[in-house]
Coordinates of C-alpha atoms in Angstrom, one line a residue:
X37 CA 59.2 4.3 -39.8
X38 CA 59.6 4.1 -43.6
X39 CA 56.2 4.4 -45.1
X40 CA 54.6 4.5 -48.5
X41 CA 51.1 6.0 -48.9
X42 CA 49.2 5.1 -52.0
X43 CA 46.5 7.4 -53.2
X44 CA 45.1 7.8 -56.7
X45 CA 44.7 11.6 -56.7
X46 CA 47.9 13.7 -57.1
X47 CA 48.2 16.2 -54.2
X48 CA 47.7 19.2 -56.6
X49 CA 44.4 17.8 -57.8
X50 CA 41.7 20.5 -57.0
X51 CA 39.5 18.0 -55.3
X52 CA 39.0 16.7 -51.8
X53 CA 40.2 13.2 -53.0
X54 CA 43.8 14.5 -52.7
X55 CA 43.6 16.0 -49.2
X56 CA 43.6 13.0 -46.8
X57 CA 46.7 11.4 -48.3
X58 CA 48.6 14.6 -48.7
X59 CA 47.8 15.9 -45.3
X60 CA 48.8 12.7 -43.5
X61 CA 52.0 12.4 -45.6
X62 CA 53.1 15.8 -44.6
X63 CA 52.1 15.3 -40.9
X64 CA 53.9 11.9 -40.7
X65 CA 57.0 13.4 -42.2
X66 CA 56.9 16.3 -39.8
X67 CA 56.7 13.8 -36.9
X68 CA 60.0 12.1 -38.1
X69 CA 58.9 9.3 -40.4
X70 CA 60.2 8.8 -43.9
X71 CA 57.2 9.0 -46.3
X72 CA 56.8 8.4 -50.0
X73 CA 53.5 9.5 -51.4
X74 CA 52.7 7.4 -54.5
X75 CA 50.0 8.7 -56.8
X76 CA 49.0 9.0 -60.4
X77 CA 50.4 12.0 -62.3
X78 CA 48.3 15.1 -62.4
X79 CA 47.8 14.7 -66.1
X80 CA 47.9 11.3 -67.9
X81 CA 50.5 12.5 -70.4
X82 CA 53.0 13.7 -67.7
X83 CA 56.3 11.9 -67.9
X84 CA 57.1 8.8 -66.0
X85 CA 59.8 8.9 -63.3
X86 CA 63.3 8.3 -64.6
X87 CA 64.8 5.4 -62.6
X88 CA 68.2 7.0 -62.1
X89 CA 66.6 10.2 -60.8
X90 CA 64.3 8.2 -58.6
X91 CA 67.2 6.3 -57.0
X92 CA 69.0 9.6 -56.4
X93 CA 65.9 11.1 -54.8
X94 CA 65.4 8.1 -52.5
X95 CA 69.1 8.5 -51.4
X96 CA 69.2 12.3 -51.0
X97 CA 65.7 13.4 -50.2
X98 CA 65.2 15.7 -47.2
X99 CA 62.8 13.5 -45.3
X100 CA 61.4 16.3 -43.3
X101 CA 58.8 16.4 -46.1
X102 CA 57.3 13.5 -48.0
X103 CA 58.7 12.4 -51.4
X104 CA 56.0 12.7 -54.1
X105 CA 56.3 9.9 -56.6
X106 CA 53.7 10.2 -59.4
X107 CA 53.4 7.6 -62.2
X108 CA 51.4 8.1 -65.4
X109 CA 48.8 5.5 -66.5
X110 CA 49.8 2.9 -69.1
X111 CA 47.4 1.4 -71.7
X112 CA 43.9 0.7 -70.4
X113 CA 42.1 2.2 -73.4
X114 CA 38.9 0.2 -73.0
X115 CA 38.9 0.6 -69.2
X116 CA 39.2 4.4 -69.7
X117 CA 36.4 4.4 -72.2
X118 CA 34.2 2.4 -69.8
X119 CA 35.0 4.7 -66.9
X120 CA 34.2 7.8 -69.0
X121 CA 30.9 6.4 -70.3
X122 CA 32.1 6.2 -73.9
X123 CA 30.9 2.6 -74.5
X124 CA 27.3 1.4 -75.3
X125 CA 25.3 0.8 -72.1
X126 CA 25.4 -3.0 -72.1
X127 CA 29.0 -3.3 -73.2
X128 CA 30.0 -0.7 -70.6
X129 CA 28.5 -2.7 -67.7
X130 CA 30.1 -5.9 -69.0
X131 CA 33.6 -4.2 -69.2
X132 CA 33.3 -2.7 -65.7
X133 CA 32.2 -6.1 -64.2
X134 CA 35.1 -7.8 -66.1
X135 CA 37.6 -5.2 -64.7
X136 CA 36.4 -5.9 -61.2
X137 CA 36.3 -9.7 -61.5
X138 CA 39.5 -9.9 -63.6
X139 CA 42.3 -7.5 -62.6
X140 CA 40.3 -6.3 -59.6
X141 CA 39.8 -2.6 -60.3
X142 CA 38.7 0.0 -62.8
X143 CA 42.1 1.7 -63.1
X144 CA 44.4 -1.1 -64.4
X145 CA 46.2 1.6 -66.4
X146 CA 47.3 3.4 -63.2
X147 CA 48.3 0.1 -61.6
X148 CA 50.3 -0.8 -64.7
X149 CA 52.1 2.5 -64.7
X150 CA 52.9 2.3 -61.0
X151 CA 54.5 -1.2 -61.3
X152 CA 57.6 0.3 -62.9
X153 CA 58.6 1.9 -59.5
X154 CA 57.8 -1.0 -57.3
X155 CA 61.3 -2.6 -57.5
X156 CA 63.1 0.7 -56.8
X157 CA 60.9 1.4 -53.8
X158 CA 61.1 -2.2 -52.5
X159 CA 64.9 -2.5 -52.9
X160 CA 66.1 1.0 -52.3
X161 CA 63.6 2.6 -50.0
X162 CA 62.6 -0.7 -48.2
X163 CA 59.3 0.4 -46.8
X164 CA 58.3 -1.1 -43.5
X165 CA 54.5 -0.5 -44.1
X166 CA 52.3 0.6 -47.0
X167 CA 49.1 2.5 -46.4
X168 CA 46.6 2.3 -49.3
X169 CA 43.7 4.8 -49.4
X170 CA 40.5 3.6 -51.0
X171 CA 39.1 5.9 -53.5
X172 CA 39.2 2.9 -55.9
X173 CA 40.3 -0.7 -55.4
X174 CA 43.5 -0.1 -57.5
X175 CA 44.9 1.9 -54.7
X176 CA 44.7 -1.2 -52.6
X177 CA 46.0 -3.4 -55.5
X178 CA 49.1 -1.2 -55.7
X179 CA 49.5 -1.1 -51.9
X180 CA 49.3 -4.8 -51.6
X181 CA 51.5 -5.5 -54.6
X182 CA 54.2 -3.1 -53.4
X183 CA 54.0 -4.6 -49.9
X184 CA 54.5 -8.1 -51.2
X185 CA 57.5 -6.9 -53.3
X186 CA 59.0 -5.3 -50.2
X187 CA 58.0 -8.1 -47.8
X188 CA 56.2 -5.8 -45.5
X189 CA 52.5 -5.5 -44.2
X190 CA 50.0 -3.1 -45.7
X191 CA 47.1 -1.3 -44.1
X192 CA 43.8 -0.6 -46.0
X193 CA 42.3 2.8 -45.5
X194 CA 38.6 3.3 -46.4
X195 CA 37.5 6.9 -46.9
X196 CA 34.4 6.1 -49.1
X197 CA 31.6 3.7 -48.2
X198 CA 32.1 0.3 -49.8
X199 CA 28.4 0.1 -50.4
X200 CA 28.3 3.4 -52.3
X201 CA 31.2 2.6 -54.7
X202 CA 31.2 -1.1 -55.3
X203 CA 28.3 -2.8 -57.1
X204 CA 26.2 -5.0 -54.7
X205 CA 26.9 -8.4 -56.4
X206 CA 30.7 -7.7 -56.2
X207 CA 31.1 -6.4 -52.7
X208 CA 31.8 -9.6 -50.8
X209 CA 33.9 -11.0 -53.7
X210 CA 36.1 -8.0 -53.9
X211 CA 36.4 -7.6 -50.1
X212 CA 37.8 -11.2 -49.9
X213 CA 40.5 -10.2 -52.3
X214 CA 41.9 -7.8 -49.8
X215 CA 41.7 -10.0 -46.7
X216 CA 45.5 -10.0 -46.3
X217 CA 45.5 -6.3 -45.2
X218 CA 47.0 -6.3 -41.7
X219 CA 44.5 -3.7 -40.4
X220 CA 42.0 -1.2 -41.6
X221 CA 41.7 2.6 -40.9
X222 CA 38.4 4.3 -41.5
X223 CA 37.6 8.0 -42.3
X224 CA 34.8 8.0 -39.7
X225 CA 32.7 5.9 -37.4
X226 CA 30.0 5.5 -40.1
X227 CA 32.8 4.3 -42.5
X228 CA 33.8 1.8 -39.8
X229 CA 30.3 0.5 -39.4
X230 CA 29.9 0.1 -43.2
X231 CA 33.2 -1.7 -43.5
X232 CA 32.2 -4.1 -40.7
X233 CA 29.7 -5.7 -43.1
X234 CA 32.5 -6.7 -45.5
X235 CA 35.9 -6.8 -43.9
X236 CA 37.2 -8.8 -40.9
X237 CA 40.3 -6.8 -40.1
X238 CA 40.5 -4.7 -36.9
X239 CA 39.4 -1.2 -37.7
X240 CA 40.5 2.1 -36.3
X241 CA 38.7 5.4 -37.0
X242 CA 41.2 8.1 -38.1
X243 CA 39.5 11.4 -39.0
X244 CA 41.3 13.5 -41.6
X245 CA 41.5 16.2 -39.0
X246 CA 42.3 19.9 -39.1
X247 CA 45.7 21.4 -40.0
X248 CA 45.0 23.9 -37.3
X249 CA 42.1 24.1 -34.8
X250 CA 42.3 27.8 -34.2
X251 CA 40.4 30.1 -36.7
X252 CA 42.6 32.3 -38.8
X253 CA 40.5 35.4 -38.1
X254 CA 39.8 36.8 -34.6
X255 CA 36.5 35.5 -33.1
X256 CA 33.5 37.8 -33.3
X257 CA 30.4 38.7 -35.3
X258 CA 30.5 38.4 -39.1
X259 CA 31.8 41.4 -41.1
X260 CA 29.8 43.0 -43.9
X261 CA 29.0 41.9 -46.5
X262 CA 26.8 39.4 -44.7
X263 CA 28.0 36.2 -46.5
X264 CA 26.1 33.0 -46.9
X265 CA 28.8 30.5 -47.8
X266 CA 27.8 27.3 -49.6
X267 CA 30.7 24.8 -49.6
X268 CA 31.4 21.5 -51.3
X269 CA 29.7 19.0 -53.5
X270 CA 26.0 19.6 -54.3
X271 CA 25.1 15.9 -54.6
X272 CA 21.3 15.7 -54.3
X273 CA 19.2 17.9 -56.6
X274 CA 16.2 17.7 -54.3
X275 CA 18.2 19.0 -51.4
X276 CA 19.7 21.7 -53.5
X277 CA 16.2 22.8 -54.6
X278 CA 15.1 22.9 -51.0
X279 CA 18.0 25.1 -50.1
X280 CA 17.4 27.5 -52.9
X281 CA 13.7 27.7 -52.2
X282 CA 14.3 28.5 -48.6
X283 CA 16.9 31.1 -49.5
X284 CA 14.5 32.7 -51.9
X285 CA 11.7 32.9 -49.3
X286 CA 14.0 34.2 -46.6
X287 CA 15.7 36.8 -48.8
X288 CA 12.2 38.0 -49.8
X289 CA 11.4 38.7 -46.1
X290 CA 14.2 41.3 -45.9
X291 CA 13.9 44.9 -46.9
X292 CA 15.9 46.1 -49.8
X293 CA 18.3 47.9 -47.4
X294 CA 18.8 44.7 -45.4
X295 CA 19.4 42.6 -48.5
X296 CA 21.9 45.0 -50.0
X297 CA 24.9 43.7 -47.9
X298 CA 24.0 40.0 -48.3
X299 CA 26.2 37.9 -50.6
X300 CA 25.7 34.2 -51.4
X301 CA 28.9 32.5 -52.4
X302 CA 29.7 29.0 -53.6
X303 CA 33.0 27.3 -53.3
X304 CA 33.6 23.8 -54.6
X305 CA 34.0 21.8 -57.8
X306 CA 30.3 21.9 -58.8
X307 CA 30.5 25.4 -60.1
X308 CA 28.4 24.8 -63.2
X309 CA 25.5 23.3 -61.2
X310 CA 25.8 26.0 -58.6
X311 CA 25.6 28.7 -61.2
X312 CA 22.5 27.2 -62.7
X313 CA 20.8 26.5 -59.4
X314 CA 21.6 29.9 -57.8
X315 CA 20.7 32.0 -60.8
X316 CA 17.1 32.8 -59.6
X317 CA 18.6 34.3 -56.5
X318 CA 20.5 37.0 -58.3
X319 CA 17.5 39.2 -58.3
X320 CA 17.6 39.1 -54.5
X321 CA 21.2 39.3 -53.5
X322 CA 24.7 39.2 -55.0
X323 CA 25.7 35.7 -56.0
X324 CA 29.4 34.6 -56.4
X325 CA 30.4 31.2 -57.8
X326 CA 34.0 31.0 -56.8
X327 CA 34.8 27.4 -57.7
X328 CA 37.6 25.5 -56.0
X329 CA 39.7 27.9 -53.8
X330 CA 42.8 27.6 -51.7
X331 CA 42.2 26.3 -48.2
X332 CA 43.4 29.5 -46.6
X333 CA 40.8 31.5 -48.6
X334 CA 38.1 29.0 -47.9
X335 CA 38.8 29.2 -44.2
X336 CA 38.5 33.0 -44.3
X337 CA 35.2 32.9 -46.2
X338 CA 33.8 30.4 -43.7
X339 CA 35.0 32.2 -40.6
X340 CA 33.5 35.5 -41.8
X341 CA 30.2 34.1 -42.9
X342 CA 26.8 35.0 -41.5
X343 CA 26.1 31.3 -41.9
X344 CA 27.8 28.3 -43.6
X345 CA 25.7 26.0 -45.8
X346 CA 26.2 22.6 -47.3
X347 CA 24.4 19.7 -49.0
X348 CA 24.7 16.3 -47.3
X349 CA 24.4 12.9 -48.9
X350 CA 24.3 9.5 -47.1
X351 CA 26.8 8.2 -49.7
X352 CA 29.7 9.6 -47.8
X353 CA 31.0 11.2 -44.6
X354 CA 31.6 14.9 -45.0
X355 CA 35.1 15.7 -43.6
X356 CA 34.5 19.4 -44.3
X357 CA 32.3 19.5 -41.2
X358 CA 35.4 20.0 -39.0
X359 CA 36.4 23.1 -41.0
X360 CA 32.8 24.4 -40.5
X361 CA 33.0 23.6 -36.8
X362 CA 36.2 25.5 -36.6
X363 CA 34.7 28.6 -38.3
X364 CA 32.4 29.0 -35.3
X365 CA 29.5 30.3 -37.4
X366 CA 26.0 28.8 -37.7
X367 CA 25.8 25.8 -40.0
X368 CA 22.7 24.9 -42.2
X369 CA 22.7 21.4 -43.7
X370 CA 20.2 20.2 -46.3
X371 CA 18.5 17.9 -45.8
X372 CA 20.4 17.0 -42.6
X373 CA 23.5 15.0 -41.8
X374 CA 24.2 11.7 -40.0
X375 CA 23.8 11.0 -36.3
X376 CA 27.6 10.9 -36.1
X377 CA 28.0 14.4 -37.5
X378 CA 25.2 15.7 -35.2
X379 CA 27.0 14.1 -32.2
X380 CA 30.3 15.7 -33.3
X381 CA 28.7 19.1 -33.6
X382 CA 27.4 18.7 -30.0
X383 CA 30.9 17.7 -28.8
X384 CA 32.5 20.8 -30.4
X385 CA 29.8 23.3 -29.6
X386 CA 28.9 23.9 -33.2
X387 CA 25.4 25.3 -34.1
X388 CA 24.3 22.8 -36.8
X389 CA 20.7 23.0 -38.1
X390 CA 19.3 20.2 -40.3
X391 CA 17.1 21.7 -43.0
X392 CA 14.8 19.2 -44.7
X393 CA 12.3 21.8 -45.8
X394 CA 12.4 25.4 -47.1
X395 CA 10.7 26.5 -43.9
X396 CA 13.6 24.9 -41.9
X397 CA 16.1 26.8 -44.1
X398 CA 14.2 30.0 -43.3
X399 CA 14.2 29.3 -39.6
X400 CA 17.9 28.6 -39.6
X401 CA 18.6 31.8 -41.5
X402 CA 16.3 33.8 -39.3
X403 CA 18.2 32.6 -36.3
X404 CA 21.6 33.4 -37.8
X405 CA 20.3 36.9 -38.8
X406 CA 18.9 37.6 -35.4
X407 CA 22.1 36.6 -33.7
X408 CA 24.4 38.1 -36.4
X409 CA 26.1 40.4 -33.9
X410 CA 26.7 37.7 -31.3
X411 CA 30.2 36.6 -30.6
X412 CA 31.5 33.3 -31.8
X413 CA 29.6 30.5 -29.9
X414 CA 31.3 28.3 -27.3
X415 CA 33.5 25.4 -28.3
X416 CA 36.4 26.6 -30.3
X417 CA 40.0 25.3 -30.3
X418 CA 39.8 23.4 -27.1
X419 CA 36.8 21.4 -28.2
X420 CA 38.4 20.6 -31.5
X421 CA 41.9 19.6 -30.2
X422 CA 41.1 15.9 -30.5
X423 CA 40.5 16.4 -34.2
X424 CA 43.7 18.1 -35.0
X425 CA 45.8 16.7 -37.8
X426 CA 48.7 16.2 -35.3
X427 CA 46.4 14.2 -32.9
X428 CA 45.0 12.1 -35.6
X429 CA 48.5 11.5 -37.1
X430 CA 49.7 10.3 -33.7
X431 CA 46.9 7.8 -33.6
X432 CA 47.7 6.7 -37.1
X433 CA 51.4 6.3 -36.3
X434 CA 50.6 4.3 -33.2
X435 CA 48.4 1.9 -35.2
X436 CA 51.2 1.5 -37.7
X437 CA 53.7 0.8 -35.0
X438 CA 51.4 -1.8 -33.5
X439 CA 51.1 -3.5 -36.9
X440 CA 54.9 -3.6 -37.2
X441 CA 55.2 -4.9 -33.7
X442 CA 52.8 -7.7 -34.4
X443 CA 50.3 -6.6 -31.9
X444 CA 46.6 -6.2 -32.4
X445 CA 45.6 -2.7 -33.6

């Protein structure tokens, strides 16, 4: 198939928003499909594509890998000011509502910048299907507009809950604007359930999946230093406070000799918040705020950890849980995750402990400490095989083929 994937975040963006699109673009290309990944430029002042070069790229590209096509935003000064909170409160809300009710999205500057490549893609690449990934409604506006230009169907992907990102009075109105999507893919079962409230299309759950299901390090007990690895967004301050309180109490129960090899590390984009929240623990153990790290390094940290920690929020499904399951180490989640994640942990043999109180954090850490020399728990690659990127990509490609064949997804 000839496919265009539309995602706002450039694949080099150090944020999870880039990973779903980039991962599936690479996997679909590896499975033999021709894929263009259409995003915004990494920086807003990066140059726009030159049409002659774009035409040449479309003709000569080695389609064993996706073709990245990044377009800079154009105009949109007041939209940008509203998004960034640089307008007075009342005016800001009015502008945001006007953007939704008018053009239909908060990033009309990205949509405007992307329009310059629609004709080249439609006429030269001739996509058979466009897949638009919702991080904002402009990704869907672009997917729909390009699909119309090319005379092909488009499929809407929803990786963020509609209820969490769209203001309540506008949810039904905006959902109706995208009723022409041929089908819908959802990041998780909970995303599917949320989308059922607003969208009539047939929906298929496509997890982002794992590039590989086998850990990169040999299974076995954690190596010293005994690492407590906190990963991802910190979201809720109360949950973060609970985690820190539990860590403080638990570390205080260890002797100085036991604490000496303990390291608490944070990886993610909330480095500033992490540094402030974890500062009180520096008197009890070594604290490392590592920021956003390459996936290979993150996997090594998680796989060697005494325990992996994360903060959950009901505003989203945390795709990182599959990476934590693969690591095979005990997982502590504050305050606890959804029933879907709990069920997935059970299916894969992961040891997932919900921790809504400091006492629960202590209990989870006690268990991990007591069993620190145990081998990796059961589950492993066989239990995760269904969540591999290849398996999920095959399901996505099958859905796309069904749409092109005119059958029901």
